[in-house]
Coordinates of C-alpha atoms in Angstrom, one line a residue:
X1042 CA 53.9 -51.9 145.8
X1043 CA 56.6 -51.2 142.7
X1044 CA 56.4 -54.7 142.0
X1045 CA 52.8 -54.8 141.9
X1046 CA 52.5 -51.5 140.1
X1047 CA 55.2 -52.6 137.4
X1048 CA 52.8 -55.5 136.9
X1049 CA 49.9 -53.0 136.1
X1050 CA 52.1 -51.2 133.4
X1051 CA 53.3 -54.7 131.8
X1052 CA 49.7 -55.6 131.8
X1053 CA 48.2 -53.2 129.7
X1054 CA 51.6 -52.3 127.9
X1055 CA 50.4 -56.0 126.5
X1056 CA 46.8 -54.8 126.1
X1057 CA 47.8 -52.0 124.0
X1058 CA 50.0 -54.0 121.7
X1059 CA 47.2 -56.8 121.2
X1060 CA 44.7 -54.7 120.2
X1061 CA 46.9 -52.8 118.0
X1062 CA 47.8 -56.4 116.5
X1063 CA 44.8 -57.2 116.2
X1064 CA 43.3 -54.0 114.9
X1065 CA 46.4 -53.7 112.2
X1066 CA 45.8 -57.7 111.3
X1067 CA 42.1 -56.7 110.5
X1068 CA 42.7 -54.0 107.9
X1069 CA 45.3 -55.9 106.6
X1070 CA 42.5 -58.8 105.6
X1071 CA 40.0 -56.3 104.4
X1072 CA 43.0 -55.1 102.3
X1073 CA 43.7 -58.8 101.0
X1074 CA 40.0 -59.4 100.4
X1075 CA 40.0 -56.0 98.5
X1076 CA 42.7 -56.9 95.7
X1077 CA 45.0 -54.8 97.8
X1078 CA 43.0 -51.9 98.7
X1079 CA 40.4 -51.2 101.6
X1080 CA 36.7 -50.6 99.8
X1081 CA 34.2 -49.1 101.5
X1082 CA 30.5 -47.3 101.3
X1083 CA 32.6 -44.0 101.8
X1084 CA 34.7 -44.4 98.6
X1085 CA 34.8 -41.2 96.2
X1086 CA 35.7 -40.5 93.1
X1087 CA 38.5 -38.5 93.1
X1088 CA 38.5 -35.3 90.4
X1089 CA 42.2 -33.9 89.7
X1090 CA 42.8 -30.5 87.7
X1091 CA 41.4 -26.9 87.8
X1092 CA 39.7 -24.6 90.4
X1093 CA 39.4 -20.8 88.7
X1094 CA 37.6 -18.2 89.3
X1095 CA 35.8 -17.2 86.0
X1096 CA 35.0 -13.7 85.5
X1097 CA 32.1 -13.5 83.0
X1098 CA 31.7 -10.4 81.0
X1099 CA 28.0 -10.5 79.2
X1100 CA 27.3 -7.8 77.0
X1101 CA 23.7 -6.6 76.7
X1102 CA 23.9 -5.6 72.8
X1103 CA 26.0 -6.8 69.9
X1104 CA 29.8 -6.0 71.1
X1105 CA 31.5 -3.4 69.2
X1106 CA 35.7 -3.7 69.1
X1107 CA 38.2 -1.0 70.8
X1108 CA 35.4 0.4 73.0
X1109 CA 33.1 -0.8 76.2
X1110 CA 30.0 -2.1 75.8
X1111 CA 27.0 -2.3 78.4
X1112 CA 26.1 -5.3 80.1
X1113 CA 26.9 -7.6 83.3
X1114 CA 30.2 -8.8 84.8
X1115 CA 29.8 -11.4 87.0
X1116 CA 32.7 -13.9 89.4
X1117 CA 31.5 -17.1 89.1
X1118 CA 33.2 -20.4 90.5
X1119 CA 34.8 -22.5 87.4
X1120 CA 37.7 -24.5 86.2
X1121 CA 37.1 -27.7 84.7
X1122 CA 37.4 -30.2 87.3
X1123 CA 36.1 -28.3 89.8
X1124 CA 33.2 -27.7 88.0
X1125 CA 33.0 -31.0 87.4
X1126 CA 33.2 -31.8 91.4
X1127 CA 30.9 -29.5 92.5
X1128 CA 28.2 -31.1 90.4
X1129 CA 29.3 -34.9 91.5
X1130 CA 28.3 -33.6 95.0
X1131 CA 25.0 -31.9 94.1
X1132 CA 23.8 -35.2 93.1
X1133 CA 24.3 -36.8 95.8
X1134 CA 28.4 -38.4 95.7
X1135 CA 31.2 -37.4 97.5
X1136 CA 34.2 -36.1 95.1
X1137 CA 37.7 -35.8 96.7
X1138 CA 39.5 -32.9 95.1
X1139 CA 43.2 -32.5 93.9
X1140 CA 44.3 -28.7 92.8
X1141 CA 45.8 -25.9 94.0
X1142 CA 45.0 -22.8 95.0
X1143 CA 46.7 -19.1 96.1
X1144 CA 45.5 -17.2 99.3
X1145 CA 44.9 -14.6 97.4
X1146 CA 41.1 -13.2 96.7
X1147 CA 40.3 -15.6 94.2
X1148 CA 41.2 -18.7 96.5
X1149 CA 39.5 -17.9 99.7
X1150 CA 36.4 -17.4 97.6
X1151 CA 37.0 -21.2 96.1
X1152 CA 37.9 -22.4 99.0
X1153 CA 34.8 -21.0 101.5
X1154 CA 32.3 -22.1 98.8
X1155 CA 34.0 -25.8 98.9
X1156 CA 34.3 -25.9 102.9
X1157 CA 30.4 -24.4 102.7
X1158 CA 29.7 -27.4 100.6
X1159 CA 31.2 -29.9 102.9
X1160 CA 33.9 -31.3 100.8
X1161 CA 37.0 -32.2 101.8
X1162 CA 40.2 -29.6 101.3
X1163 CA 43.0 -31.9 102.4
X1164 CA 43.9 -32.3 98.4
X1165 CA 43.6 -28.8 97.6
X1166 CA 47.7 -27.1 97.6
X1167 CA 47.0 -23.7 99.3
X1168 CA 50.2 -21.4 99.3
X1169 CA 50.8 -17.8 99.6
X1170 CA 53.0 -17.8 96.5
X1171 CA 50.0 -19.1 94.4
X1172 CA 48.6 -17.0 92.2
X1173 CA 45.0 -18.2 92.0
X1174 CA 43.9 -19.7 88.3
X1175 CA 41.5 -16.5 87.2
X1176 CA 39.6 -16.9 83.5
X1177 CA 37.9 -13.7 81.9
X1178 CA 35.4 -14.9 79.3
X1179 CA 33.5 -12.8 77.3
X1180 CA 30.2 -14.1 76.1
X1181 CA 28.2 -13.3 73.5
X1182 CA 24.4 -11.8 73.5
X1183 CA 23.2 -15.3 73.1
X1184 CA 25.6 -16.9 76.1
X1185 CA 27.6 -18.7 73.6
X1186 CA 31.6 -17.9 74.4
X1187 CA 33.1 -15.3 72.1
X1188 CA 36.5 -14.9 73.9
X1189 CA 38.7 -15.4 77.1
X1190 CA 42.0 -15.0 78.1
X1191 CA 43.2 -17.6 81.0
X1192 CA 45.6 -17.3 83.6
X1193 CA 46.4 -20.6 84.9
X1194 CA 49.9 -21.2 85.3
X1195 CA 49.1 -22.1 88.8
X1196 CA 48.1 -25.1 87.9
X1197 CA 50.9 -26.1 85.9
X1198 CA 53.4 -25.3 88.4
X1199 CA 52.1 -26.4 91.4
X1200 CA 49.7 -29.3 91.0
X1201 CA 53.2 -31.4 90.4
X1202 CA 53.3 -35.4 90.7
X1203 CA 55.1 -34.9 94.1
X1204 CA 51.6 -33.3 95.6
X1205 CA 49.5 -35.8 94.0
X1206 CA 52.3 -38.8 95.4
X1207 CA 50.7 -37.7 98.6
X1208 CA 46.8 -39.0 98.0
X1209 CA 48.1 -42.3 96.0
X1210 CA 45.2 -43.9 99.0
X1211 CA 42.4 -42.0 98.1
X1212 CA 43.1 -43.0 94.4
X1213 CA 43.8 -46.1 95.2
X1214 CA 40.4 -46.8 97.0
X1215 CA 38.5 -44.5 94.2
X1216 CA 35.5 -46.1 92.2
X1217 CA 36.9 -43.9 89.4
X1218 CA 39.3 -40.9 89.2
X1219 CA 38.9 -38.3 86.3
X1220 CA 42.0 -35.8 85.3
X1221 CA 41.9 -33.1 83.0
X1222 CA 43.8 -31.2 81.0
X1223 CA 45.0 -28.6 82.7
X1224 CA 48.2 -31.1 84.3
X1225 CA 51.2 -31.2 83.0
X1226 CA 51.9 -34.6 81.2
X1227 CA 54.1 -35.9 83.9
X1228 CA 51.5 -35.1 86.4
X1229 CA 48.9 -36.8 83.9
X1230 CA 51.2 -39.6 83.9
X1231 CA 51.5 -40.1 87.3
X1232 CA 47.7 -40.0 88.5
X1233 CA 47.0 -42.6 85.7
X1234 CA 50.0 -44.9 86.8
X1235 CA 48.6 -44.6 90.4
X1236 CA 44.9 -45.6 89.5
X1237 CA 46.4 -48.5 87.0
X1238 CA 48.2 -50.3 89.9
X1239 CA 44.7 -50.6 91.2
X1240 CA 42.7 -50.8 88.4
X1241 CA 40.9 -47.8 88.8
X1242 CA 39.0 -46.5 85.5
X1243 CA 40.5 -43.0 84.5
X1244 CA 38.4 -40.3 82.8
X1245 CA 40.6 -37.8 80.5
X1246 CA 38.8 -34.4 80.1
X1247 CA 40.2 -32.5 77.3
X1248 CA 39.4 -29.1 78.8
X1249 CA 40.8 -27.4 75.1
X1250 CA 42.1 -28.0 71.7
X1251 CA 45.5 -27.1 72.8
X1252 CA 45.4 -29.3 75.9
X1253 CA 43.5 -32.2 74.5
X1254 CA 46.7 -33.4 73.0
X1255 CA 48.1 -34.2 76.4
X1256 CA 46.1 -37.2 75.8
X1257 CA 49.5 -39.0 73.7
X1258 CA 51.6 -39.6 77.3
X1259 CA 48.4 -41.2 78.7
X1260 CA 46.3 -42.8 76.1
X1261 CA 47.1 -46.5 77.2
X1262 CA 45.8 -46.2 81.0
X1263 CA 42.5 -44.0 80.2
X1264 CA 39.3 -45.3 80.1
X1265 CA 36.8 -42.9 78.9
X1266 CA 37.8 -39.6 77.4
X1267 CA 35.1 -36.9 76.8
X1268 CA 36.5 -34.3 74.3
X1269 CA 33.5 -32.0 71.7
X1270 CA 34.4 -32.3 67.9
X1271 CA 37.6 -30.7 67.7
X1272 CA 39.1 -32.2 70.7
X1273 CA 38.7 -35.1 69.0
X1274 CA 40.3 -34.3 66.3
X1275 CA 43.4 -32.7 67.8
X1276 CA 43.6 -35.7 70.1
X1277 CA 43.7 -38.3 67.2
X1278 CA 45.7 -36.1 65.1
X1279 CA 48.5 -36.0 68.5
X1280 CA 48.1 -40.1 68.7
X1281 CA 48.6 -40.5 65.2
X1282 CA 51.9 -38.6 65.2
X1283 CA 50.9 -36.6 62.4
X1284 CA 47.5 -34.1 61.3
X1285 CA 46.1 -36.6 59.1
X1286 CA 43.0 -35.5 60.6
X1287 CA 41.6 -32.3 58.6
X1288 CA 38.9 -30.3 61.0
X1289 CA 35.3 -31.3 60.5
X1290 CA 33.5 -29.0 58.7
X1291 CA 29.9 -29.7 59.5
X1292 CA 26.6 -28.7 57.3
X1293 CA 23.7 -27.1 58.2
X1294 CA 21.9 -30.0 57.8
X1295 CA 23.9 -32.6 58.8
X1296 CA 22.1 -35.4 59.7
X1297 CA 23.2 -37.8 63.1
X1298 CA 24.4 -40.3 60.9
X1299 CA 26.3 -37.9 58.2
X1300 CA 28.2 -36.5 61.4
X1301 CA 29.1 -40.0 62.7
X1302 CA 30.7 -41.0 59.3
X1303 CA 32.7 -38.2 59.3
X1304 CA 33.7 -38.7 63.0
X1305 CA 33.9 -41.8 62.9
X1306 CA 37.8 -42.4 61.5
X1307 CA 39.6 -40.2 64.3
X1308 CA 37.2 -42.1 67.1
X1309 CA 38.7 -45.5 66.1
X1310 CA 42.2 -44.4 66.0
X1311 CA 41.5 -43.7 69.9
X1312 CA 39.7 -46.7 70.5
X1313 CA 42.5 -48.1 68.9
X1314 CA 45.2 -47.0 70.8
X1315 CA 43.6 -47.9 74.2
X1316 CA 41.1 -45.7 75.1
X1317 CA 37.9 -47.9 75.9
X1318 CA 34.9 -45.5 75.6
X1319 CA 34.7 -42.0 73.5
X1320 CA 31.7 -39.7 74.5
X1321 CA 31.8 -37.3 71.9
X1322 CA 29.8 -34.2 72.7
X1323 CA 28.2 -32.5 69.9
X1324 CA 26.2 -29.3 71.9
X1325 CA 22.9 -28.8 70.6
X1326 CA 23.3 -31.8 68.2
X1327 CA 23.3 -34.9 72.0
X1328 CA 26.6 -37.1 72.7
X1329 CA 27.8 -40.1 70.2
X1330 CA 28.7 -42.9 73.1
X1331 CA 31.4 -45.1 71.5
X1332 CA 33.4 -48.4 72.3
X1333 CA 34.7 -51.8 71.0
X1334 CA 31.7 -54.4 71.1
X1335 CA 29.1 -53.7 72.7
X1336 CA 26.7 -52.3 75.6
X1337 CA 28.2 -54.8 78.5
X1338 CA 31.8 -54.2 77.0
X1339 CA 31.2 -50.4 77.3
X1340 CA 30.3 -51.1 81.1
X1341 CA 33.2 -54.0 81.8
X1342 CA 35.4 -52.3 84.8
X1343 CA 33.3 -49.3 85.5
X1344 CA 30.4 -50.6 87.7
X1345 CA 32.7 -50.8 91.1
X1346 CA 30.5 -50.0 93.6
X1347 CA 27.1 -50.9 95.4
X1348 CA 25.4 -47.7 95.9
X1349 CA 25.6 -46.1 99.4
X1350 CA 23.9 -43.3 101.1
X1351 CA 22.0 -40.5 99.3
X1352 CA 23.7 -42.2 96.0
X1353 CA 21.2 -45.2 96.6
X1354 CA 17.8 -43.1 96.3
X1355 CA 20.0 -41.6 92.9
X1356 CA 20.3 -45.3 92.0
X1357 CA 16.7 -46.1 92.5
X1358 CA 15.1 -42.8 90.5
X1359 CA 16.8 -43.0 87.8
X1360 CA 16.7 -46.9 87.6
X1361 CA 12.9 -46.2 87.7
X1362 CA 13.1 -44.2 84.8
X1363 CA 16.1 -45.6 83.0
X1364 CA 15.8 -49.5 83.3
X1365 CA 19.2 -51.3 83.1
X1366 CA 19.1 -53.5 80.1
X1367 CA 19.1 -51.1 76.8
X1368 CA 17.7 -53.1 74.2
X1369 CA 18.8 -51.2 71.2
X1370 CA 22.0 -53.6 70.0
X1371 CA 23.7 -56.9 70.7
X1372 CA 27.2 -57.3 71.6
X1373 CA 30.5 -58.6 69.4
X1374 CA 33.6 -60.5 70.8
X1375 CA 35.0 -59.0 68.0
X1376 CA 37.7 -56.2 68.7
X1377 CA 37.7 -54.7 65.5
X1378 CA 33.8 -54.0 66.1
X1379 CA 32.9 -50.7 66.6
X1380 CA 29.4 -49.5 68.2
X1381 CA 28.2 -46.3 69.0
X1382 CA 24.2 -44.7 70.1
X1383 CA 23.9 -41.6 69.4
X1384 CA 21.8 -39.8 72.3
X1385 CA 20.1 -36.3 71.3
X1386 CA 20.3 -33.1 73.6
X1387 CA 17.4 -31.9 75.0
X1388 CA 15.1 -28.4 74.9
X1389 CA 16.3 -25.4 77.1
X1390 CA 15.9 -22.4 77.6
X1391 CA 19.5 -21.0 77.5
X1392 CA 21.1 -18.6 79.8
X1393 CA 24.3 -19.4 79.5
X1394 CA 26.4 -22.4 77.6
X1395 CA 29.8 -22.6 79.9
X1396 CA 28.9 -25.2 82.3
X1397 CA 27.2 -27.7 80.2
X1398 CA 30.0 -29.9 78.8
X1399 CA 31.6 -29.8 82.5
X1400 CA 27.9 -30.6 84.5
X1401 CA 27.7 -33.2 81.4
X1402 CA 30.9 -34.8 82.7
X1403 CA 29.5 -34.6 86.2
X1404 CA 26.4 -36.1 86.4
X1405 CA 28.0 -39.2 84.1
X1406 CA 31.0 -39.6 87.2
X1407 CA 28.1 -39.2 89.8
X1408 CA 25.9 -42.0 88.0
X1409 CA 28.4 -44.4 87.7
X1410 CA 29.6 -44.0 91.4
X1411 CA 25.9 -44.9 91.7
X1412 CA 26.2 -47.8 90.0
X1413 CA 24.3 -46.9 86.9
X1414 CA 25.7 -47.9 83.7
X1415 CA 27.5 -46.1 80.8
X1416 CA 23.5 -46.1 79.2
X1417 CA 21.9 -44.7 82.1
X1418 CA 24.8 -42.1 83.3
X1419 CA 25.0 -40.6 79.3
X1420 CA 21.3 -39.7 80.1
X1421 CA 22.1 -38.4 83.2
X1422 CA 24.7 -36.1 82.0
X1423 CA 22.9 -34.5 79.2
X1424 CA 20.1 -34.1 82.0
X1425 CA 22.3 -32.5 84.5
X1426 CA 23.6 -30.4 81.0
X1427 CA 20.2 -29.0 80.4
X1428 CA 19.9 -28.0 83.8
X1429 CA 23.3 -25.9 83.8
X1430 CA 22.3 -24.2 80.9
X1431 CA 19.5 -22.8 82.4
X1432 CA 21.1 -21.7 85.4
X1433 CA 23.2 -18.4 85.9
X1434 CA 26.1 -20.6 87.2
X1435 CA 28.7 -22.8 85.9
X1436 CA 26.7 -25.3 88.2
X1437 CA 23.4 -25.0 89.3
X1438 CA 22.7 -24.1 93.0
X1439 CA 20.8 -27.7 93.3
X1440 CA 19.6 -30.2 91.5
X1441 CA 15.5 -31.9 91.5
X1442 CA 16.5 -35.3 91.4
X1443 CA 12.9 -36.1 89.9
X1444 CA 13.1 -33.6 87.5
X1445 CA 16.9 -35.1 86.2
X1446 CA 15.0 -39.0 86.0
X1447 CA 12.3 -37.3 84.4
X1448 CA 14.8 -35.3 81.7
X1449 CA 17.2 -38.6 81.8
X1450 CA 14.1 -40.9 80.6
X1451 CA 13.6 -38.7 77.5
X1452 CA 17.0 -39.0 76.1
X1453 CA 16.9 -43.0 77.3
X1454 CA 14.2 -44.1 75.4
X1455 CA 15.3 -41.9 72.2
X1456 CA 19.2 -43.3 72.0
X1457 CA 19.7 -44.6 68.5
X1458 CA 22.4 -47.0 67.7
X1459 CA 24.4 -45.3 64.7
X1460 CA 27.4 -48.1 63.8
X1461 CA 27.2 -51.4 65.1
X1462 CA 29.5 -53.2 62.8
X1463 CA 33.1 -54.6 62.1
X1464 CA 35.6 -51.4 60.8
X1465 CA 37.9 -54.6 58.7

């Protein structure tokens, strides 16, 4: 009976261990077949940076100094790449979130609104000693940011390279990861290191003048870097070692291609140091989408993925409206060729102007995790834009998918090329 019983236990001691061979031998092909890295339907982009809670303060009439004035004061969930997150998911991808949050008031109301949502918290930091990144803005009558004082040392202090060491997988397996700002440069420096041993396309968000600078320890690994007028400037002016770069100063009736030509200098300085597309936002005024060569070089590296799921009916809408194949320039092998469309903004009725650039950002990540191209996903973002304009959120509480084809077509079919030719 021992004898026969010890039999048993060798027996499926053996079972065990061949499955677990074989099951181990398996992932390790879909690894090899995957240049190192498992790829699957359920890959997300990955969005590293800021969750805050903003505190906006809208004033009902014209503010007058040293004393209160009536009007609203609202919490409202913000921080740059959060923002940016929450609107990836509304349309329809799955982001996975690196930050860091306190348990204080401030966190649990992040943090219940992201479990609501159902995104994933495992890359959120969550630690009683956290104070909670909190921004009061103060807006003006018209919505348009008049002044704000930030607490975000949190970030800083605790979203270190050690805690993002820990999600180097979900990185690794990540159509395309976006960091802004708000990191430290080491911590900058070693997200885009991870995502470069894979050849995962990095998005630098600027976040601010002040921070946009970061850009000088990371410049050679990003991809596509989104800054507005003066980030642009400050970032060139940081690559270029020196401010060779005065601030634009912009008339009242500048017209698209004036504003290029005065842009146009500090973008090639960061195409030339490495960074493959510039999406220049310009507010009211659209987006300047700008590269080395071509449409088809813009989009070289950047369309990883099939799309999956709910991002497949994106896919198909916006395809409808958008089709693939821009017409509007030819390509040059030439890599002192610079090109650049310019795509215009469209109509709104404003409520309030904080989560634009951010929902901008959002629904181009979201689009190209759909598979859309760099074309197709600028419409999308200055869709998706319009839409958090209108809303009294940094992010709207949904999107109409039909209504952002619909919005995305109208800025398609008006894209202009501005500069299509060789900068020698």
């Amino acid at each position: 009976m021992i004898y026969f019983m010890g039999n048993i236990f060798t027996l499926t001691r053996c079972l065990l261990v061949n499955s677990l061979v074989f099951l181990v031998g398996f992932v390790f092909c879909k690894v090899l077949l995957n240049g190192g890295k498992v790829k699957n339907g359920d890959a997300e982009a990955v969005i590293i940076g800021g969750m805050v809670l903003d505190i906006h303060a809208i004033p009902s009439v014209p503010a007058n100094p040293r004393t209160t004035t009536p009007g609203k004061v609202r919490y409202v969930l913000g921080g740059v790449a959060r923002n940016v997150a929450e609107c990836v998911s509304k349309l329809g991808a799955k982001p996975f979130m690196i930050s860091a949050v306190g348990l204080d008031m401030a966190g649990k109301l992040l943090l219940e609104h992201w479990k609501s949502a159902g995104l994933s918290t495992e890359g959120i930091r969550k630690q009683q000693d956290i104070g909670t990144p909190v921004v009061c803005n103060i807006l003006d009558i018209n919505g348009e940011l008049a002044a704000a004082v930030a607490s975000v040392e949190a970030i800083e202090k605790f979203l270190t390279p050690e805690w993002i060491q820990q999600f180097k997988y979900s990185i690794c397996s990540a159509p395309i990861l976006m960091v802004d700002a708000n990191l430290i440069p080491p911590a900058l420096e070693a997200s885009c290191q991870i995502a470069a041993k894979s050849s995962v396309p990095v998005w630098f968000e600027p976040v601010s003048v002040a921070k946009s600078r970061r850009v000088a320890s990371v410049a050679k690994y990003v991809t596509v870097a989104s800054p507005n007028e003066d980030e642009l400037i400050a970032m060139a002016n940081a690559l270029s070692c020196a401010n060779v770069f005065p601030p634009i100063e912009r008339g009242n009736k500048d017209l698209t291609e004036s504003l290029f030509q005065k842009l146009k200098p500090a973008i090639w300085l960061l195409l030339e140091k490495g960074i493959r597309i510039i999406v220049v936002t310009l507010g009211s005024d659209g987006v300047f989408l700008c590269s080395k060569g071509g449409p088809s070089f813009m989009n070289s590296g950047l369309e990883r993925l099939k799309p999956y799921g709910s991002c497949e009916q994106f896919y198909k809408i916006v395809t409808s409206s958008c089709p693939p194949h821009w017409c509007g320039a030819t390509d040059s092998e030439k890599d002192s060729h610079l090109f650049a469309v310019h795509f215009p903004a469209l109509p709104a009725s404003v409520v309030r102007l904080t989560g634009a650039g951010d929902c901008l950002v959002g629904g181009m990540l979201a689009s190209i995790c759909a598979g859309l191209n760099l074309m197709q996903s600028v419409a999308v973002g200055i869709a998706a834009a319009k839409a958090a304009v209108e809303a009294e959120t940094n992010v709207p509480t949904a999107f109409s998918l039909a209504s952002i084809a619909d919005d995305a077509r109208s800025v398609y079919s008006a894209a202009k090329v501005v500069f299509n030719q060789s900068m020698l």
